[in-house]
mmCIF file of C-alpha atoms in Angstrom:
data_model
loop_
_atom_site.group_PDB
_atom_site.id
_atom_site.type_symbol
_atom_site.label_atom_id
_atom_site.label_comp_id
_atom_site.label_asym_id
_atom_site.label_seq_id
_atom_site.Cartn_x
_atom_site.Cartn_y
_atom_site.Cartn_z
ATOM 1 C CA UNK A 1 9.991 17.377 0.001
ATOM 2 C CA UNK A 2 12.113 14.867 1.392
ATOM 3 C CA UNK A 3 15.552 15.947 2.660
ATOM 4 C CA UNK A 4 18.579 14.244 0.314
ATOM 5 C CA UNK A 5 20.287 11.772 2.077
ATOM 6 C CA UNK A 6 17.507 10.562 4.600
ATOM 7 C CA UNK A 7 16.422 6.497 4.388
ATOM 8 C CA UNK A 8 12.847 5.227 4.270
ATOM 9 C CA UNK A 9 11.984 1.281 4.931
ATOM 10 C CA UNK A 10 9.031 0.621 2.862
ATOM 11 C CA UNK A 11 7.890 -2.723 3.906
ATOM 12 C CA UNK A 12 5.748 -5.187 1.284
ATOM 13 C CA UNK A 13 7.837 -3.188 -1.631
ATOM 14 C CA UNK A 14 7.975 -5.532 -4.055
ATOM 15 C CA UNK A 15 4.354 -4.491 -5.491
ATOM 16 C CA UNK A 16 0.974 -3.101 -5.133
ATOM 17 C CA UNK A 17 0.716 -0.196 -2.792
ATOM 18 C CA UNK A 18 4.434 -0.718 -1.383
ATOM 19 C CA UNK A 19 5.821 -0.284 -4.854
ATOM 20 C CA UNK A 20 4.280 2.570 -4.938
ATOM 21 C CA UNK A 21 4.883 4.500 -2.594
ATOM 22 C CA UNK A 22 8.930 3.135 -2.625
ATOM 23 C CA UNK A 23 9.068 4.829 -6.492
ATOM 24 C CA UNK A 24 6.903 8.079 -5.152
ATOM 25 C CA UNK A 25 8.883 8.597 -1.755
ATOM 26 C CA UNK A 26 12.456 8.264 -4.066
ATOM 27 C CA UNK A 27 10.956 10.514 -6.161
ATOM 28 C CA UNK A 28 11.024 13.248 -3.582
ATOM 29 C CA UNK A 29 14.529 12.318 -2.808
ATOM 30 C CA UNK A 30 15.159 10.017 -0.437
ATOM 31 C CA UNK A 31 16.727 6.982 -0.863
ATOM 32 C CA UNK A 32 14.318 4.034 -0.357
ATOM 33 C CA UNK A 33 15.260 0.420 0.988
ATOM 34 C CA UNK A 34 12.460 -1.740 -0.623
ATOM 35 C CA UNK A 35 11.983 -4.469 1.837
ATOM 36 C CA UNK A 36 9.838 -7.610 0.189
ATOM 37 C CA UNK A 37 9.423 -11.228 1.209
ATOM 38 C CA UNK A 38 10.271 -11.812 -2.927
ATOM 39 C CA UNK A 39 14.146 -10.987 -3.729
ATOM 40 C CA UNK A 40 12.750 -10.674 -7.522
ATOM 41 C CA UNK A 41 9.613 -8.454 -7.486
ATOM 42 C CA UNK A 42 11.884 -6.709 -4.721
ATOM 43 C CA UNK A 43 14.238 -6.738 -7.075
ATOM 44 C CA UNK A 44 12.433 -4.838 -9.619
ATOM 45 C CA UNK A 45 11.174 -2.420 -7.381
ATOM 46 C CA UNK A 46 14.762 -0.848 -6.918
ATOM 47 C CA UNK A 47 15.316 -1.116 -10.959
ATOM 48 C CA UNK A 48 12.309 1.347 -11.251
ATOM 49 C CA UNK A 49 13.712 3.857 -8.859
ATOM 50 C CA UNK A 50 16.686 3.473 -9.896
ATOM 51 C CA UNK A 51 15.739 4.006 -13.893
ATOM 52 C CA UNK A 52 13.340 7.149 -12.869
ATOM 53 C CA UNK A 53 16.879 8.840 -11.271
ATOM 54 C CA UNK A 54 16.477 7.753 -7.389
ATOM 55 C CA UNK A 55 18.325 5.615 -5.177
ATOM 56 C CA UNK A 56 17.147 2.363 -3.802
ATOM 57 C CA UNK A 57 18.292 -0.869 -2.100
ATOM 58 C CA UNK A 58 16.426 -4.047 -1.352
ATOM 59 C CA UNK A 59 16.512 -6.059 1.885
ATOM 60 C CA UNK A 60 14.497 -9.471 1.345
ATOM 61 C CA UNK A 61 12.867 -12.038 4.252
ATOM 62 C CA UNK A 62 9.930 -12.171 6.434
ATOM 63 C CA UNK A 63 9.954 -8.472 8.502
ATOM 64 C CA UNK A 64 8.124 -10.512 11.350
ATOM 65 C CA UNK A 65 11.414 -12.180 12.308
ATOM 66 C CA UNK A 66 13.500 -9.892 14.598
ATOM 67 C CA UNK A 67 16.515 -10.809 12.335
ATOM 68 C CA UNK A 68 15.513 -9.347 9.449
ATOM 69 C CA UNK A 69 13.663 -6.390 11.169
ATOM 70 C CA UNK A 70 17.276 -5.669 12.321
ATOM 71 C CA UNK A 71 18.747 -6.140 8.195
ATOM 72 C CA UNK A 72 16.362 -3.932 7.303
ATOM 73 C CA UNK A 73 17.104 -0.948 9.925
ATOM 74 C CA UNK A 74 20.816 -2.024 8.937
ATOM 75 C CA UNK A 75 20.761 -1.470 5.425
ATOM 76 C CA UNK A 76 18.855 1.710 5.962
ATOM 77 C CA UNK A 77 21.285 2.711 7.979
ATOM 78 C CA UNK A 78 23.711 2.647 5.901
ATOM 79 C CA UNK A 79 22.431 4.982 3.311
ATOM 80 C CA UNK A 80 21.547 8.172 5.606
ATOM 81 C CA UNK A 81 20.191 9.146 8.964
ATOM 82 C CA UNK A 82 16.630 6.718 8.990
ATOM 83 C CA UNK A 83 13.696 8.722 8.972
ATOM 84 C CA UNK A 84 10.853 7.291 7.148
ATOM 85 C CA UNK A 85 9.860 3.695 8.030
ATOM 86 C CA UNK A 86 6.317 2.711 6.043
ATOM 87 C CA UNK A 87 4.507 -0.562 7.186
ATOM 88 C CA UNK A 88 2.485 -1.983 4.496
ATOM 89 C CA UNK A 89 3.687 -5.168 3.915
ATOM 90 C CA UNK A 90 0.033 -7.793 4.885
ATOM 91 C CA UNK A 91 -1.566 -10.555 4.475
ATOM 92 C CA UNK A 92 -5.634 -11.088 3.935
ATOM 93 C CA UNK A 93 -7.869 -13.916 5.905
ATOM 94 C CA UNK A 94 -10.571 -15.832 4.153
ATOM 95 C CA UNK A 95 -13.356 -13.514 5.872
ATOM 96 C CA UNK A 96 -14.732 -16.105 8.166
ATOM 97 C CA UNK A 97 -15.997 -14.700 11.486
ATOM 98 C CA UNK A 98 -13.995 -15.812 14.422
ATOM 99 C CA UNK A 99 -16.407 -19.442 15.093
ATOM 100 C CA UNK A 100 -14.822 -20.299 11.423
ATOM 101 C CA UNK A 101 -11.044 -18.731 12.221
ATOM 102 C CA UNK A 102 -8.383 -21.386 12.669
ATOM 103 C CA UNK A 103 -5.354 -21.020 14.881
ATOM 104 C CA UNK A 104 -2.998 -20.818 11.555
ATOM 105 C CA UNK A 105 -4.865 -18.193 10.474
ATOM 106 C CA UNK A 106 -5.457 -15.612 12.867
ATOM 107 C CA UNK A 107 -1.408 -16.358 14.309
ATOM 108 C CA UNK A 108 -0.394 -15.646 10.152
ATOM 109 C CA UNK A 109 -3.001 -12.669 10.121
ATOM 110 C CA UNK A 110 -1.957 -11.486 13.378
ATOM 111 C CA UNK A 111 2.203 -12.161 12.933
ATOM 112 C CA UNK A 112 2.473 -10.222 9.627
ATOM 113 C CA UNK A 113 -0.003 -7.341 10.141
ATOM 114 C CA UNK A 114 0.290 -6.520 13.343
ATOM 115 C CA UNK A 115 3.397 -8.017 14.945
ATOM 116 C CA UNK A 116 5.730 -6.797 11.728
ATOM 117 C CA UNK A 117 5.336 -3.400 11.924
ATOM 118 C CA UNK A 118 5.298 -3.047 16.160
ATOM 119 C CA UNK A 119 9.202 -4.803 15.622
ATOM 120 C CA UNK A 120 9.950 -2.252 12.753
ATOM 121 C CA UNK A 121 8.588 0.614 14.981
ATOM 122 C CA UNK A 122 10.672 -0.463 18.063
ATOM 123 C CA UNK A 123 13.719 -0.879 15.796
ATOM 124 C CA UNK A 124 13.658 2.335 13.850
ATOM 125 C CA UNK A 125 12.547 4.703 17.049
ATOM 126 C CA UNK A 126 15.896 4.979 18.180
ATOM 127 C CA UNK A 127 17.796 6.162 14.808
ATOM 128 C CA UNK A 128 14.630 8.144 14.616
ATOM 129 C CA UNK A 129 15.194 9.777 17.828
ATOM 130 C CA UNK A 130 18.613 10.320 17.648
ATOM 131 C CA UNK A 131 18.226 12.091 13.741
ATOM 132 C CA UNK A 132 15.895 14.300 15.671
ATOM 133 C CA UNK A 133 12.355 13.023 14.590
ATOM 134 C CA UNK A 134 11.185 10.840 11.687
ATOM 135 C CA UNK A 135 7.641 9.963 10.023
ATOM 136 C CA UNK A 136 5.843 6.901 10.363
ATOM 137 C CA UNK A 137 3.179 5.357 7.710
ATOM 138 C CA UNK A 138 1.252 2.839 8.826
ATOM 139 C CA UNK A 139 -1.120 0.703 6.179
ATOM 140 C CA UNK A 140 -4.303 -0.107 8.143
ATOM 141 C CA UNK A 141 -7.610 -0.743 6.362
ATOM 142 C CA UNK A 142 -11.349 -0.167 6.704
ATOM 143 C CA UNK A 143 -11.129 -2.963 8.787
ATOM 144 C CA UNK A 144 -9.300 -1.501 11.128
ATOM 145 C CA UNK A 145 -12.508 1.341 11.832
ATOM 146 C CA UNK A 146 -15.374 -1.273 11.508
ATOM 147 C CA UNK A 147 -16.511 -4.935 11.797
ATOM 148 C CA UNK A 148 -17.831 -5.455 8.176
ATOM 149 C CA UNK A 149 -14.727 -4.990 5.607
ATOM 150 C CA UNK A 150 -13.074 -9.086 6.104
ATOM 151 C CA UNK A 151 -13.101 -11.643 8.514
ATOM 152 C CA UNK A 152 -12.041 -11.336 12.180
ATOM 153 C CA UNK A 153 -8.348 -12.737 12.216
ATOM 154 C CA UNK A 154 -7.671 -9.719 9.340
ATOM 155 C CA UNK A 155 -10.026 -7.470 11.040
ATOM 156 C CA UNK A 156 -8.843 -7.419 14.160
ATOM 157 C CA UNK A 157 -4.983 -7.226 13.182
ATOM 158 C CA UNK A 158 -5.995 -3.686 11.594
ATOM 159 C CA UNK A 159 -7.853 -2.486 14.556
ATOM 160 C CA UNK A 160 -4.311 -3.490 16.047
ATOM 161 C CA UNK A 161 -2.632 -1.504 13.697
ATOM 162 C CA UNK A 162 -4.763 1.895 14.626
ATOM 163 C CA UNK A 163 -4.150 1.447 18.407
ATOM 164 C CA UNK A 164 -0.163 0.837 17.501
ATOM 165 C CA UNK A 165 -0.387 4.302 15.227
ATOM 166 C CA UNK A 166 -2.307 6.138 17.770
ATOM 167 C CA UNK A 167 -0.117 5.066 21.085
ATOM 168 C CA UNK A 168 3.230 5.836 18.902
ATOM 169 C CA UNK A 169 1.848 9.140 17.786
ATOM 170 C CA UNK A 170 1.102 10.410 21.221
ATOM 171 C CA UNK A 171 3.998 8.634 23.182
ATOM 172 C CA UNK A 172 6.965 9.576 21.105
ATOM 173 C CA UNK A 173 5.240 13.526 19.598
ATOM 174 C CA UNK A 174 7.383 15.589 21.716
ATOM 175 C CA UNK A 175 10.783 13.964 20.547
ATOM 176 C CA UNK A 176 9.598 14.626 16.293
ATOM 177 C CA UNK A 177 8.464 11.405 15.721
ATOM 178 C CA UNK A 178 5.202 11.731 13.757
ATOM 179 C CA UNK A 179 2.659 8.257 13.634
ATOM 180 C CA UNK A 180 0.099 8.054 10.857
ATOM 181 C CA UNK A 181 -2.444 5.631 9.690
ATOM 182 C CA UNK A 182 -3.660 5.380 6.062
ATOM 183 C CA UNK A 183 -6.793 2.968 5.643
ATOM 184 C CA UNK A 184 -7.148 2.092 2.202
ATOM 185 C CA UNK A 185 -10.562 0.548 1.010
ATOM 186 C CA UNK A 186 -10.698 -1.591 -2.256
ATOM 187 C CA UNK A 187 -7.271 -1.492 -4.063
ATOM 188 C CA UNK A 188 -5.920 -2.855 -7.226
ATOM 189 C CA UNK A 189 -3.363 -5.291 -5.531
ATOM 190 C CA UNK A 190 -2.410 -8.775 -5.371
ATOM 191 C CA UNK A 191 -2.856 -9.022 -1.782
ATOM 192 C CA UNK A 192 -6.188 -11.940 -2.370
ATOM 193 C CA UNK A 193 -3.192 -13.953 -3.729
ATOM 194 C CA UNK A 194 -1.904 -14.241 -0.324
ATOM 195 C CA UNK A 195 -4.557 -16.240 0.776
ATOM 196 C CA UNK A 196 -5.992 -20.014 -1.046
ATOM 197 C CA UNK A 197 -9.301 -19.126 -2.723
ATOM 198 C CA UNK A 198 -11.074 -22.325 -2.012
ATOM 199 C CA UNK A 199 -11.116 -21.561 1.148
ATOM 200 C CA UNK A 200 -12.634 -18.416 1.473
ATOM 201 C CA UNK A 201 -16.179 -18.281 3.326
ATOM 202 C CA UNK A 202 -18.492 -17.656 0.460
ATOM 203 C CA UNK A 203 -21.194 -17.522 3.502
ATOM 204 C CA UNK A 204 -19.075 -15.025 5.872
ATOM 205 C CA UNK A 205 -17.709 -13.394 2.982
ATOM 206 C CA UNK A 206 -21.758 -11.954 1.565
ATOM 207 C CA UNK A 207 -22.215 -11.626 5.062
ATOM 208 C CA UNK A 208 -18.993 -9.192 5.948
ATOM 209 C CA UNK A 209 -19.183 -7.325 2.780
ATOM 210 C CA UNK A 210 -21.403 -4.035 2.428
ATOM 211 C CA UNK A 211 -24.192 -3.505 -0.122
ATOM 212 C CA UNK A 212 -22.663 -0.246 -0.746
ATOM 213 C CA UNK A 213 -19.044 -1.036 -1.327
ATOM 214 C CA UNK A 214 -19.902 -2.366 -4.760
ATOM 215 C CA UNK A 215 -20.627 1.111 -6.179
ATOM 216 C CA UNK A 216 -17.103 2.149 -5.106
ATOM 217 C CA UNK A 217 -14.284 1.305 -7.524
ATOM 218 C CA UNK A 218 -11.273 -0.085 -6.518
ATOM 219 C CA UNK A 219 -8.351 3.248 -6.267
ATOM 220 C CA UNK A 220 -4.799 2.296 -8.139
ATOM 221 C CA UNK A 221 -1.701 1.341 -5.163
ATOM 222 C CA UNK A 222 -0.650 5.524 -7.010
ATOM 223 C CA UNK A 223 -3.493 7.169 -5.208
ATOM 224 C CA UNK A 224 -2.608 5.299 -1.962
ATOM 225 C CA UNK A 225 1.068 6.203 -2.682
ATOM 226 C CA UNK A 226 0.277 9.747 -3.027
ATOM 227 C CA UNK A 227 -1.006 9.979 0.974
ATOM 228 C CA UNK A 228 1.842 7.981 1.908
ATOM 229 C CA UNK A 229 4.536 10.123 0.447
ATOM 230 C CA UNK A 230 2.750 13.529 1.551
ATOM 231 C CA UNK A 231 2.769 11.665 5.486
ATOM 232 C CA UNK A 232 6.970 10.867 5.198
ATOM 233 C CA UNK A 233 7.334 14.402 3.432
ATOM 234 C CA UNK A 234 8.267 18.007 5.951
ATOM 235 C CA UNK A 235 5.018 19.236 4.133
ATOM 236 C CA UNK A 236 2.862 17.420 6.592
ATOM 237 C CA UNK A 237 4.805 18.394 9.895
ATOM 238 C CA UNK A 238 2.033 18.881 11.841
ATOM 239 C CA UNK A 239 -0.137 15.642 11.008
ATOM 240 C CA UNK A 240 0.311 13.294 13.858
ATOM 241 C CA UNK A 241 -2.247 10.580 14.714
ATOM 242 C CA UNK A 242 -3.708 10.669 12.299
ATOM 243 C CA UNK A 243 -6.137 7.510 10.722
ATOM 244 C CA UNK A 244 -6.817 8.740 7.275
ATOM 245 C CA UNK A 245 -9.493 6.801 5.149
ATOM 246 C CA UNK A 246 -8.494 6.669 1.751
ATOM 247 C CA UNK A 247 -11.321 4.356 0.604
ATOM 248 C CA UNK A 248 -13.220 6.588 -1.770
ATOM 249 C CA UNK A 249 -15.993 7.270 0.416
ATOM 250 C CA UNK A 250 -16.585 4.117 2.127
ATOM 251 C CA UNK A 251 -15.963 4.729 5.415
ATOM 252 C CA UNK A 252 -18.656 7.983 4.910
ATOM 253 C CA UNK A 253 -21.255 5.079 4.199
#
């Protein structure tokens, strides 16, 4: 369980896998600040809580600007010592191999995957450190363990995201801050709306995408949610580095 009174940012909130895990980590009573780039679906996300018997609070803008990074530790702040801090919030790349990438999108790819959650890391480490230790989800993706699961911008943002998770882990272990990575496969989310569909290479795409992956199905953002409550939960004290696949056998492919 989660301590009463504690604060946990969950980042990309305002659905899919962020929703999620904001409703299951309030569930085990702490209060979650649903941060979303969408004041409405953000908006809804703290109406659920907050109808199930938990406590939530939204903080809305784009978490790769320092300003809001620093709203969001804020308003956490504010409602108990910060422990939890869950980066999920992402955006996917039209799975062209880097001769087809174009500046806008590997800087968008790299900004919001990669960049967001090193500025919410350095802002919540030192509430985290001065509480005494805190927990640390990242949201990865098979594409952050191999070369074949999207295109390279999106690709190589996740393998950014493991080498963030594993350098936190180690750096900051002996002061109680704990750094995990959970690497979701296919998911029922409404991250593909994030990109324009017409321009997704059809040609990288059937290149990129395993034979295999179509026998697996895609999990519900719950399952995902599950993992990332047990990592911000005292149960799983001793997990620390960890990058978790939780693709439904994919990565065992």
């Amino acid at each position: 369980m989660i301590a009463q009174g504690r604060s946990v940012i969950i980042t990309g909130a305002g659905s899919g896998i962020g929703r999620a895990s904001a409703l299951q980590v309030a569930a085990l009573g702490a209060h979650a600040v649903v941060s979303d780039l969408n004041a409405e679906t953000a908006g809804e996300t703290v109406r659920l809580i907050e109808e199930a018997g938990g406590s939530a609070s939204a903080s809305v803008g784009d978490i790769s600007d320092t300003a809001v990074v620093d709203a969001v530790v804020a308003e956490a702040a504010a409602h108990g010592p910060l422990r939890g801090l869950v980066n999920n919030a992402g955006v996917m790349d039209v799975f062209a191999g880097a001769g087809e990438t174009d500046d806008a999108t590997w800087e968008r790819c790299l900004r919001v995957n990669l960049t967001a959650p090193f500025l919410l890391t350095r802002a919540v480490l030192p509430a985290m450190l001065e509480a005494g230790g805190g927990s640390i989800v990242n949201i990865a993706s098979e594409a952050g363990i191999r070369g074949a699961a999207a295109g390279a911008a999106y690709t190589a943002s996740k393998h950014g995201v493991v080498g963030l998770t594993r350098n936190t882990a180690y750096v900051y272990a002996r002061q109680g801050v704990r750094t995990n990575a959970v690497l979701p496969g296919g998911v029922a989310t409404n991250i593909m709306d994030s990109i324009d569909p017409s321009k997704i290479d059809q040609a990288g795409m059937g290149a990129i995408t395993p034979v295999h992956q179509t026998a697996i199905r895609n999990a519900e953002p719950t399952e995902l949610a599950a993992l990332v409550a047990f990592l911000i939960a005292d149960e799983s004290s001793n997990v620390n580095g960890a990058i978790i696949p939780c693709d439904g056998g994919w990565s065992a492919g």
